[in-house]
Amino acid sequence: MIDFSVTTPFRLVRMLATAGYNTPSIYLLICEAVALEAVQADTEAELKVQLGLSLRSLPASGVRPERIEDALGSEASGTIPLVILDQWLPKLVASFDRNVVLLATNGTVLLLGTREIAERTLAAAPNLRNRVTDVLSIRPDQVFGDLSV
Amino acid sequence: MSIEDDLLRLAREREARTDGALLEMLLETPAQLGRELRAYLARQVDHGRVKRTDEKAPRLTTIQGGLNELVCPRAEFTSGARLEFSIQMEENQRGWLVRRFKFHLYLPRERSIKMVRIHLNGESWHDPQVVPRCHLHIGNSQAHVPFQVMDPRLILLVICEHVEPDFGI
């Protein structure tokens, strides 16, 4: 089992600020299933505070494999798409792999899932694996705890 | 009216303006303020003013009476100065309000001024001529110099970009 670098939404967004969120890049973020919502909420809050951007969360089950460009394309500037890999969807992952260049055409794309789904994704999608900017283990900020709303 | 009475009236009017300004200073949420202060400190790291990012500061907790408190126990400047602060907030029907804060800046040994403290007390003192609710201490002085109450984000800016680089040089 690979140990990926550990990050938090605060550090992730700091990194995006440094690297340039408009630069085509794909981050695969791994977290515990119970932490998915907290990571999503923290990432949304940090994007707003640090970069003045919005997070556009898309459950993978709601993305049509034949229309990923439409789903991830930036219909509005100032948003970063976050695809939540909420279940194993081989057709969608195959589409990501075939259309990997389209995935991040408009800038940064975040993929968030559990370790199991992330590892299956990496195994099943060699092109995506080669194009991923980084794979990071992410956990919620614990500074603001339950008071983060 | 005697001059003493007139001065007391003026001091009370100043305190009323402070209280009014605090009531108008609505915050989104304590967590949002904490994230903004943390992001600001991180930018100070990028600018080389602060030594390193502490992503665990400020930390938010709930304290007695339902107040929320943001605490930054230590931020170290590259000059050798360090800053501690705490901000207490309470929720009312309109949103979150600042109730009290303390910003303590300890300047490097070689400075002629060793310390600057900015305080907002939880309540007005019975004699506002002696202790204004929002005040400044320079060095070890017990003098309470009236200080304009402002959003904690602005106070952090004033400290990081004006007071810390300049005081006591």
PDB file of N, CA, C and O in Angstrom, chain B residues 27-98:
ATOM      1  N   LEU B  27     -19.871  39.859  11.977  1.00  0.00           N
ATOM      2  CA  LEU B  27     -18.974  38.892  11.372  1.00  0.00           C
ATOM      3  C   LEU B  27     -19.795  37.750  10.791  1.00  0.00           C
ATOM      4  O   LEU B  27     -20.870  37.438  11.307  1.00  0.00           O
ATOM      5  N   GLU B  28     -19.258  37.138   9.738  1.00  0.00           N
ATOM      6  CA  GLU B  28     -19.999  36.037   9.111  1.00  0.00           C
ATOM      7  C   GLU B  28     -20.155  34.885  10.115  1.00  0.00           C
ATOM      8  O   GLU B  28     -21.247  34.572  10.539  1.00  0.00           O
ATOM      9  N   THR B  29     -19.038  34.271  10.464  1.00  0.00           N
ATOM     10  CA  THR B  29     -19.020  33.265  11.545  1.00  0.00           C
ATOM     11  C   THR B  29     -17.636  33.319  12.179  1.00  0.00           C
ATOM     12  O   THR B  29     -16.669  33.762  11.553  1.00  0.00           O
ATOM     13  N   PRO B  30     -17.502  32.821  13.405  1.00  0.00           N
ATOM     14  CA  PRO B  30     -16.159  32.753  14.011  1.00  0.00           C
ATOM     15  C   PRO B  30     -15.194  31.912  13.170  1.00  0.00           C
ATOM     16  O   PRO B  30     -14.010  32.248  13.047  1.00  0.00           O
ATOM     17  N   ALA B  31     -15.686  30.813  12.603  1.00  0.00           N
ATOM     18  CA  ALA B  31     -14.806  29.957  11.795  1.00  0.00           C
ATOM     19  C   ALA B  31     -14.307  30.701  10.557  1.00  0.00           C
ATOM     20  O   ALA B  31     -13.138  30.596  10.182  1.00  0.00           O
ATOM     21  N   GLN B  32     -15.193  31.461   9.945  1.00  0.00           N
ATOM     22  CA  GLN B  32     -14.799  32.235   8.770  1.00  0.00           C
ATOM     23  C   GLN B  32     -13.727  33.256   9.144  1.00  0.00           C
ATOM     24  O   GLN B  32     -12.722  33.420   8.438  1.00  0.00           O
ATOM     25  N   LEU B  33     -13.930  33.937  10.270  1.00  0.00           N
ATOM     26  CA  LEU B  33     -12.923  34.900  10.724  1.00  0.00           C
ATOM     27  C   LEU B  33     -11.602  34.180  10.988  1.00  0.00           C
ATOM     28  O   LEU B  33     -10.530  34.677  10.605  1.00  0.00           O
ATOM     29  N   GLY B  34     -11.683  33.009  11.623  1.00  0.00           N
ATOM     30  CA  GLY B  34     -10.457  32.247  11.897  1.00  0.00           C
ATOM     31  C   GLY B  34      -9.727  31.886  10.619  1.00  0.00           C
ATOM     32  O   GLY B  34      -8.502  32.015  10.525  1.00  0.00           O
ATOM     33  N   ARG B  35     -10.467  31.449   9.621  1.00  0.00           N
ATOM     34  CA  ARG B  35      -9.824  31.099   8.342  1.00  0.00           C
ATOM     35  C   ARG B  35      -9.186  32.336   7.708  1.00  0.00           C
ATOM     36  O   ARG B  35      -8.105  32.259   7.120  1.00  0.00           O
ATOM     37  N   GLU B  36      -9.863  33.478   7.804  1.00  0.00           N
ATOM     38  CA  GLU B  36      -9.326  34.699   7.185  1.00  0.00           C
ATOM     39  C   GLU B  36      -8.054  35.154   7.906  1.00  0.00           C
ATOM     40  O   GLU B  36      -7.081  35.566   7.263  1.00  0.00           O
ATOM     41  N   LEU B  37      -8.052  35.074   9.228  1.00  0.00           N
ATOM     42  CA  LEU B  37      -6.849  35.468   9.972  1.00  0.00           C
ATOM     43  C   LEU B  37      -5.702  34.511   9.672  1.00  0.00           C
ATOM     44  O   LEU B  37      -4.552  34.922   9.507  1.00  0.00           O
ATOM     45  N   ARG B  38      -6.018  33.223   9.576  1.00  0.00           N
ATOM     46  CA  ARG B  38      -4.986  32.235   9.261  1.00  0.00           C
ATOM     47  C   ARG B  38      -4.419  32.465   7.861  1.00  0.00           C
ATOM     48  O   ARG B  38      -3.195  32.411   7.651  1.00  0.00           O
ATOM     49  N   ALA B  39      -5.311  32.757   6.917  1.00  0.00           N
ATOM     50  CA  ALA B  39      -4.840  33.025   5.549  1.00  0.00           C
ATOM     51  C   ALA B  39      -3.983  34.287   5.513  1.00  0.00           C
ATOM     52  O   ALA B  39      -2.985  34.351   4.795  1.00  0.00           O
ATOM     53  N   TYR B  40      -4.379  35.294   6.303  1.00  0.00           N
ATOM     54  CA  TYR B  40      -3.581  36.527   6.335  1.00  0.00           C
ATOM     55  C   TYR B  40      -2.185  36.248   6.891  1.00  0.00           C
ATOM     56  O   TYR B  40      -1.176  36.716   6.330  1.00  0.00           O
ATOM     57  N   LEU B  41      -2.119  35.487   7.973  1.00  0.00           N
ATOM     58  CA  LEU B  41      -0.807  35.147   8.552  1.00  0.00           C
ATOM     59  C   LEU B  41       0.020  34.331   7.557  1.00  0.00           C
ATOM     60  O   LEU B  41       1.239  34.501   7.458  1.00  0.00           O
ATOM     61  N   ALA B  42      -0.644  33.457   6.810  1.00  0.00           N
ATOM     62  CA  ALA B  42       0.084  32.664   5.804  1.00  0.00           C
ATOM     63  C   ALA B  42       0.668  33.580   4.724  1.00  0.00           C
ATOM     64  O   ALA B  42       1.788  33.358   4.245  1.00  0.00           O
ATOM     65  N   ARG B  43      -0.072  34.610   4.359  1.00  0.00           N
ATOM     66  CA  ARG B  43       0.462  35.553   3.362  1.00  0.00           C
ATOM     67  C   ARG B  43       1.653  36.332   3.938  1.00  0.00           C
ATOM     68  O   ARG B  43       2.579  36.686   3.221  1.00  0.00           O
ATOM     69  N   GLN B  44       1.610  36.590   5.236  1.00  0.00           N
ATOM     70  CA  GLN B  44       2.759  37.249   5.866  1.00  0.00           C
ATOM     71  C   GLN B  44       3.991  36.349   5.816  1.00  0.00           C
ATOM     72  O   GLN B  44       5.117  36.835   5.725  1.00  0.00           O
ATOM     73  N   VAL B  45       3.769  35.041   5.883  1.00  0.00           N
ATOM     74  CA  VAL B  45       4.880  34.092   5.713  1.00  0.00           C
ATOM     75  C   VAL B  45       5.429  34.227   4.292  1.00  0.00           C
ATOM     76  O   VAL B  45       6.643  34.313   4.078  1.00  0.00           O
ATOM     77  N   ASP B  46       4.527  34.286   3.322  1.00  0.00           N
ATOM     78  CA  ASP B  46       4.958  34.432   1.925  1.00  0.00           C
ATOM     79  C   ASP B  46       5.761  35.721   1.719  1.00  0.00           C
ATOM     80  O   ASP B  46       6.678  35.761   0.898  1.00  0.00           O
ATOM     81  N   HIS B  47       5.388  36.751   2.438  1.00  0.00           N
ATOM     82  CA  HIS B  47       6.083  38.048   2.308  1.00  0.00           C
ATOM     83  C   HIS B  47       7.350  38.108   3.155  1.00  0.00           C
ATOM     84  O   HIS B  47       8.042  39.138   3.145  1.00  0.00           O
ATOM     85  N   GLY B  48       7.609  37.052   3.893  1.00  0.00           N
ATOM     86  CA  GLY B  48       8.836  37.004   4.688  1.00  0.00           C
ATOM     87  C   GLY B  48       8.760  37.743   6.003  1.00  0.00           C
ATOM     88  O   GLY B  48       9.778  37.949   6.664  1.00  0.00           O
ATOM     89  N   ARG B  49       7.559  38.158   6.408  1.00  0.00           N
ATOM     90  CA  ARG B  49       7.450  38.886   7.680  1.00  0.00           C
ATOM     91  C   ARG B  49       7.292  37.933   8.869  1.00  0.00           C
ATOM     92  O   ARG B  49       7.728  38.230   9.967  1.00  0.00           O
ATOM     93  N   VAL B  50       6.590  36.830   8.617  1.00  0.00           N
ATOM     94  CA  VAL B  50       6.348  35.845   9.679  1.00  0.00           C
ATOM     95  C   VAL B  50       7.123  34.587   9.324  1.00  0.00           C
ATOM     96  O   VAL B  50       7.266  34.245   8.144  1.00  0.00           O
ATOM     97  N   LYS B  51       7.641  33.910  10.359  1.00  0.00           N
ATOM     98  CA  LYS B  51       8.581  32.810  10.114  1.00  0.00           C
ATOM     99  C   LYS B  51       7.972  31.609   9.398  1.00  0.00           C
ATOM    100  O   LYS B  51       8.524  31.073   8.471  1.00  0.00           O
ATOM    101  N   ARG B  52       6.866  31.118   9.890  1.00  0.00           N
ATOM    102  CA  ARG B  52       6.283  29.934   9.266  1.00  0.00           C
ATOM    103  C   ARG B  52       4.786  29.908   9.528  1.00  0.00           C
ATOM    104  O   ARG B  52       4.293  30.521  10.459  1.00  0.00           O
ATOM    105  N   THR B  53       4.111  29.147   8.696  1.00  0.00           N
ATOM    106  CA  THR B  53       2.668  29.027   8.832  1.00  0.00           C
ATOM    107  C   THR B  53       2.343  28.025   9.925  1.00  0.00           C
ATOM    108  O   THR B  53       2.888  26.929   9.943  1.00  0.00           O
ATOM    109  N   ASP B  54       1.495  28.431  10.832  1.00  0.00           N
ATOM    110  CA  ASP B  54       0.961  27.473  11.801  1.00  0.00           C
ATOM    111  C   ASP B  54      -0.500  27.285  11.447  1.00  0.00           C
ATOM    112  O   ASP B  54      -1.343  28.113  11.765  1.00  0.00           O
ATOM    113  N   GLU B  55      -0.784  26.171  10.778  1.00  0.00           N
ATOM    114  CA  GLU B  55      -2.157  26.007  10.306  1.00  0.00           C
ATOM    115  C   GLU B  55      -3.112  25.653  11.432  1.00  0.00           C
ATOM    116  O   GLU B  55      -4.311  25.565  11.227  1.00  0.00           O
ATOM    117  N   LYS B  56      -2.579  25.454  12.620  1.00  0.00           N
ATOM    118  CA  LYS B  56      -3.458  25.170  13.760  1.00  0.00           C
ATOM    119  C   LYS B  56      -3.821  26.446  14.525  1.00  0.00           C
ATOM    120  O   LYS B  56      -4.455  26.389  15.584  1.00  0.00           O
ATOM    121  N   ALA B  57      -3.376  27.569  14.022  1.00  0.00           N
ATOM    122  CA  ALA B  57      -3.688  28.831  14.699  1.00  0.00           C
ATOM    123  C   ALA B  57      -4.276  29.824  13.704  1.00  0.00           C
ATOM    124  O   ALA B  57      -3.796  29.913  12.583  1.00  0.00           O
ATOM    125  N   PRO B  58      -5.291  30.561  14.116  1.00  0.00           N
ATOM    126  CA  PRO B  58      -5.931  30.524  15.428  1.00  0.00           C
ATOM    127  C   PRO B  58      -6.858  29.327  15.580  1.00  0.00           C
ATOM    128  O   PRO B  58      -7.414  28.844  14.591  1.00  0.00           O
ATOM    129  N   ARG B  59      -6.984  28.853  16.791  1.00  0.00           N
ATOM    130  CA  ARG B  59      -7.858  27.716  17.086  1.00  0.00           C
ATOM    131  C   ARG B  59      -9.161  28.243  17.678  1.00  0.00           C
ATOM    132  O   ARG B  59      -9.144  29.173  18.476  1.00  0.00           O
ATOM    133  N   LEU B  60     -10.242  27.610  17.270  1.00  0.00           N
ATOM    134  CA  LEU B  60     -11.568  28.068  17.705  1.00  0.00           C
ATOM    135  C   LEU B  60     -12.133  27.128  18.757  1.00  0.00           C
ATOM    136  O   LEU B  60     -12.141  25.910  18.563  1.00  0.00           O
ATOM    137  N   THR B  61     -12.599  27.697  19.844  1.00  0.00           N
ATOM    138  CA  THR B  61     -13.245  26.888  20.882  1.00  0.00           C
ATOM    139  C   THR B  61     -14.476  27.623  21.400  1.00  0.00           C
ATOM    140  O   THR B  61     -14.616  28.840  21.218  1.00  0.00           O
ATOM    141  N   THR B  62     -15.327  26.856  22.033  1.00  0.00           N
ATOM    142  CA  THR B  62     -16.467  27.463  22.729  1.00  0.00           C
ATOM    143  C   THR B  62     -16.095  27.597  24.193  1.00  0.00           C
ATOM    144  O   THR B  62     -15.569  26.658  24.787  1.00  0.00           O
ATOM    145  N   ILE B  63     -16.347  28.759  24.748  1.00  0.00           N
ATOM    146  CA  ILE B  63     -16.008  28.962  26.157  1.00  0.00           C
ATOM    147  C   ILE B  63     -17.270  29.304  26.930  1.00  0.00           C
ATOM    148  O   ILE B  63     -18.368  29.311  26.377  1.00  0.00           O
ATOM    149  N   GLN B  64     -17.070  29.610  28.181  1.00  0.00           N
ATOM    150  CA  GLN B  64     -18.182  29.878  29.085  1.00  0.00           C
ATOM    151  C   GLN B  64     -19.166  30.904  28.510  1.00  0.00           C
ATOM    152  O   GLN B  64     -18.756  31.880  27.899  1.00  0.00           O
ATOM    153  N   GLY B  65     -20.433  30.642  28.724  1.00  0.00           N
ATOM    154  CA  GLY B  65     -21.446  31.603  28.327  1.00  0.00           C
ATOM    155  C   GLY B  65     -21.776  31.581  26.851  1.00  0.00           C
ATOM    156  O   GLY B  65     -22.388  32.515  26.337  1.00  0.00           O
ATOM    157  N   GLY B  66     -21.368  30.520  26.161  1.00  0.00           N
ATOM    158  CA  GLY B  66     -21.685  30.400  24.742  1.00  0.00           C
ATOM    159  C   GLY B  66     -20.819  31.260  23.844  1.00  0.00           C
ATOM    160  O   GLY B  66     -21.073  31.374  22.644  1.00  0.00           O
ATOM    161  N   LEU B  67     -19.806  31.888  24.428  1.00  0.00           N
ATOM    162  CA  LEU B  67     -18.899  32.687  23.602  1.00  0.00           C
ATOM    163  C   LEU B  67     -17.999  31.766  22.792  1.00  0.00           C
ATOM    164  O   LEU B  67     -17.645  30.683  23.242  1.00  0.00           O
ATOM    165  N   ASN B  68     -17.642  32.190  21.604  1.00  0.00           N
ATOM    166  CA  ASN B  68     -16.637  31.491  20.799  1.00  0.00           C
ATOM    167  C   ASN B  68     -15.345  32.282  20.898  1.00  0.00           C
ATOM    168  O   ASN B  68     -15.368  33.514  20.884  1.00  0.00           O
ATOM    169  N   GLU B  69     -14.243  31.550  20.991  1.00  0.00           N
ATOM    170  CA  GLU B  69     -12.954  32.232  21.129  1.00  0.00           C
ATOM    171  C   GLU B  69     -11.959  31.705  20.108  1.00  0.00           C
ATOM    172  O   GLU B  69     -11.774  30.492  19.964  1.00  0.00           O
ATOM    173  N   LEU B  70     -11.329  32.614  19.422  1.00  0.00           N
ATOM    174  CA  LEU B  70     -10.208  32.286  18.536  1.00  0.00           C
ATOM    175  C   LEU B  70      -8.925  32.632  19.271  1.00  0.00           C
ATOM    176  O   LEU B  70      -8.781  33.760  19.755  1.00  0.00           O
ATOM    177  N   VAL B  71      -8.020  31.669  19.341  1.00  0.00           N
ATOM    178  CA  VAL B  71      -6.772  31.902  20.079  1.00  0.00           C
ATOM    179  C   VAL B  71      -5.582  31.588  19.186  1.00  0.00           C
ATOM    180  O   VAL B  71      -5.499  30.514  18.594  1.00  0.00           O
ATOM    181  N   CYS B  72      -4.695  32.546  19.095  1.00  0.00           N
ATOM    182  CA  CYS B  72      -3.408  32.320  18.435  1.00  0.00           C
ATOM    183  C   CYS B  72      -2.342  32.450  19.521  1.00  0.00           C
ATOM    184  O   CYS B  72      -2.051  33.564  19.969  1.00  0.00           O
ATOM    185  N   PRO B  73      -1.780  31.344  19.985  1.00  0.00           N
ATOM    186  CA  PRO B  73      -0.847  31.433  21.104  1.00  0.00           C
ATOM    187  C   PRO B  73       0.509  32.019  20.730  1.00  0.00           C
ATOM    188  O   PRO B  73       1.217  32.537  21.604  1.00  0.00           O
ATOM    189  N   ARG B  74       0.858  31.949  19.455  1.00  0.00           N
ATOM    190  CA  ARG B  74       2.192  32.457  19.089  1.00  0.00           C
ATOM    191  C   ARG B  74       2.319  32.551  17.571  1.00  0.00           C
ATOM    192  O   ARG B  74       2.102  31.574  16.875  1.00  0.00           O
ATOM    193  N   ALA B  75       2.678  33.730  17.104  1.00  0.00           N
ATOM    194  CA  ALA B  75       3.104  33.886  15.707  1.00  0.00           C
ATOM    195  C   ALA B  75       4.450  34.598  15.765  1.00  0.00           C
ATOM    196  O   ALA B  75       4.565  35.655  16.391  1.00  0.00           O
ATOM    197  N   GLU B  76       5.458  33.997  15.174  1.00  0.00           N
ATOM    198  CA  GLU B  76       6.811  34.550  15.277  1.00  0.00           C
ATOM    199  C   GLU B  76       7.180  35.312  14.010  1.00  0.00           C
ATOM    200  O   GLU B  76       7.102  34.772  12.906  1.00  0.00           O
ATOM    201  N   PHE B  77       7.618  36.529  14.207  1.00  0.00           N
ATOM    202  CA  PHE B  77       8.063  37.348  13.080  1.00  0.00           C
ATOM    203  C   PHE B  77       9.536  37.080  12.807  1.00  0.00           C
ATOM    204  O   PHE B  77      10.280  36.683  13.706  1.00  0.00           O
ATOM    205  N   THR B  78       9.934  37.344  11.586  1.00  0.00           N
ATOM    206  CA  THR B  78      11.346  37.130  11.239  1.00  0.00           C
ATOM    207  C   THR B  78      12.256  38.102  11.995  1.00  0.00           C
ATOM    208  O   THR B  78      13.435  37.832  12.186  1.00  0.00           O
ATOM    209  N   SER B  79      11.693  39.211  12.445  1.00  0.00           N
ATOM    210  CA  SER B  79      12.477  40.192  13.208  1.00  0.00           C
ATOM    211  C   SER B  79      12.802  39.696  14.604  1.00  0.00           C
ATOM    212  O   SER B  79      13.649  40.274  15.289  1.00  0.00           O
ATOM    213  N   GLY B  80      12.103  38.664  15.051  1.00  0.00           N
ATOM    214  CA  GLY B  80      12.252  38.201  16.425  1.00  0.00           C
ATOM    215  C   GLY B  80      11.056  38.580  17.287  1.00  0.00           C
ATOM    216  O   GLY B  80      10.936  38.123  18.420  1.00  0.00           O
ATOM    217  N   ALA B  81      10.191  39.423  16.760  1.00  0.00           N
ATOM    218  CA  ALA B  81       8.976  39.777  17.502  1.00  0.00           C
ATOM    219  C   ALA B  81       8.025  38.588  17.521  1.00  0.00           C
ATOM    220  O   ALA B  81       8.137  37.679  16.685  1.00  0.00           O
ATOM    221  N   ARG B  82       7.118  38.584  18.478  1.00  0.00           N
ATOM    222  CA  ARG B  82       6.083  37.540  18.461  1.00  0.00           C
ATOM    223  C   ARG B  82       4.738  38.144  18.865  1.00  0.00           C
ATOM    224  O   ARG B  82       4.695  39.142  19.600  1.00  0.00           O
ATOM    225  N   LEU B  83       3.716  37.525  18.367  1.00  0.00           N
ATOM    226  CA  LEU B  83       2.358  38.028  18.572  1.00  0.00           C
ATOM    227  C   LEU B  83       1.492  36.931  19.170  1.00  0.00           C
ATOM    228  O   LEU B  83       1.559  35.771  18.739  1.00  0.00           O
ATOM    229  N   GLU B  84       0.711  37.308  20.160  1.00  0.00           N
ATOM    230  CA  GLU B  84      -0.317  36.418  20.704  1.00  0.00           C
ATOM    231  C   GLU B  84      -1.639  37.176  20.605  1.00  0.00           C
ATOM    232  O   GLU B  84      -1.651  38.393  20.820  1.00  0.00           O
ATOM    233  N   PHE B  85      -2.687  36.470  20.278  1.00  0.00           N
ATOM    234  CA  PHE B  85      -3.977  37.166  20.329  1.00  0.00           C
ATOM    235  C   PHE B  85      -5.119  36.218  20.640  1.00  0.00           C
ATOM    236  O   PHE B  85      -5.007  35.001  20.439  1.00  0.00           O
ATOM    237  N   SER B  86      -6.170  36.789  21.167  1.00  0.00           N
ATOM    238  CA  SER B  86      -7.409  36.039  21.377  1.00  0.00           C
ATOM    239  C   SER B  86      -8.578  36.975  21.088  1.00  0.00           C
ATOM    240  O   SER B  86      -8.493  38.188  21.344  1.00  0.00           O
ATOM    241  N   ILE B  87      -9.621  36.399  20.523  1.00  0.00           N
ATOM    242  CA  ILE B  87     -10.800  37.184  20.136  1.00  0.00           C
ATOM    243  C   ILE B  87     -12.035  36.414  20.599  1.00  0.00           C
ATOM    244  O   ILE B  87     -12.186  35.240  20.258  1.00  0.00           O
ATOM    245  N   GLN B  88     -12.856  37.069  21.375  1.00  0.00           N
ATOM    246  CA  GLN B  88     -14.096  36.422  21.814  1.00  0.00           C
ATOM    247  C   GLN B  88     -15.279  37.020  21.059  1.00  0.00           C
ATOM    248  O   GLN B  88     -15.349  38.240  20.887  1.00  0.00           O
ATOM    249  N   MET B  89     -16.165  36.136  20.633  1.00  0.00           N
ATOM    250  CA  MET B  89     -17.329  36.556  19.847  1.00  0.00           C
ATOM    251  C   MET B  89     -18.592  35.958  20.430  1.00  0.00           C
ATOM    252  O   MET B  89     -18.559  34.852  20.978  1.00  0.00           O
ATOM    253  N   GLU B  90     -19.658  36.689  20.270  1.00  0.00           N
ATOM    254  CA  GLU B  90     -20.950  36.154  20.717  1.00  0.00           C
ATOM    255  C   GLU B  90     -21.969  36.337  19.602  1.00  0.00           C
ATOM    256  O   GLU B  90     -21.868  37.266  18.797  1.00  0.00           O
ATOM    257  N   GLU B  91     -22.951  35.437  19.617  1.00  0.00           N
ATOM    258  CA  GLU B  91     -23.969  35.485  18.564  1.00  0.00           C
ATOM    259  C   GLU B  91     -25.192  36.224  19.085  1.00  0.00           C
ATOM    260  O   GLU B  91     -25.605  36.011  20.231  1.00  0.00           O
ATOM    261  N   ASN B  92     -25.732  37.096  18.266  1.00  0.00           N
ATOM    262  CA  ASN B  92     -27.036  37.659  18.613  1.00  0.00           C
ATOM    263  C   ASN B  92     -27.965  37.428  17.423  1.00  0.00           C
ATOM    264  O   ASN B  92     -27.627  36.679  16.507  1.00  0.00           O
ATOM    265  N   GLN B  93     -29.106  38.061  17.437  1.00  0.00           N
ATOM    266  CA  GLN B  93     -30.094  37.765  16.402  1.00  0.00           C
ATOM    267  C   GLN B  93     -29.644  38.210  15.016  1.00  0.00           C
ATOM    268  O   GLN B  93     -30.125  37.701  14.013  1.00  0.00           O
ATOM    269  N   ARG B  94     -28.709  39.159  14.960  1.00  0.00           N
ATOM    270  CA  ARG B  94     -28.284  39.695  13.663  1.00  0.00           C
ATOM    271  C   ARG B  94     -27.057  38.997  13.113  1.00  0.00           C
ATOM    272  O   ARG B  94     -26.740  39.120  11.948  1.00  0.00           O
ATOM    273  N   GLY B  95     -26.339  38.291  13.967  1.00  0.00           N
ATOM    274  CA  GLY B  95     -25.119  37.633  13.511  1.00  0.00           C
ATOM    275  C   GLY B  95     -24.106  37.541  14.644  1.00  0.00           C
ATOM    276  O   GLY B  95     -24.477  37.587  15.818  1.00  0.00           O
ATOM    277  N   TRP B  96     -22.838  37.452  14.277  1.00  0.00           N
ATOM    278  CA  TRP B  96     -21.775  37.330  15.273  1.00  0.00           C
ATOM    279  C   TRP B  96     -21.116  38.683  15.519  1.00  0.00           C
ATOM    280  O   TRP B  96     -20.807  39.412  14.573  1.00  0.00           O
ATOM    281  N   LEU B  97     -20.904  38.980  16.791  1.00  0.00           N
ATOM    282  CA  LEU B  97     -20.303  40.247  17.185  1.00  0.00           C
ATOM    283  C   LEU B  97     -19.037  39.999  17.993  1.00  0.00           C
ATOM    284  O   LEU B  97     -18.949  39.012  18.731  1.00  0.00           O
ATOM    285  N   VAL B  98     -18.083  40.910  17.863  1.00  0.00           N
ATOM    286  CA  VAL B  98     -16.873  40.832  18.688  1.00  0.00           C
ATOM    287  C   VAL B  98     -17.223  41.343  20.082  1.00  0.00           C
ATOM    288  O   VAL B  98     -17.835  42.405  20.235  1.00  0.00           O
TER     289      VAL B  98
END
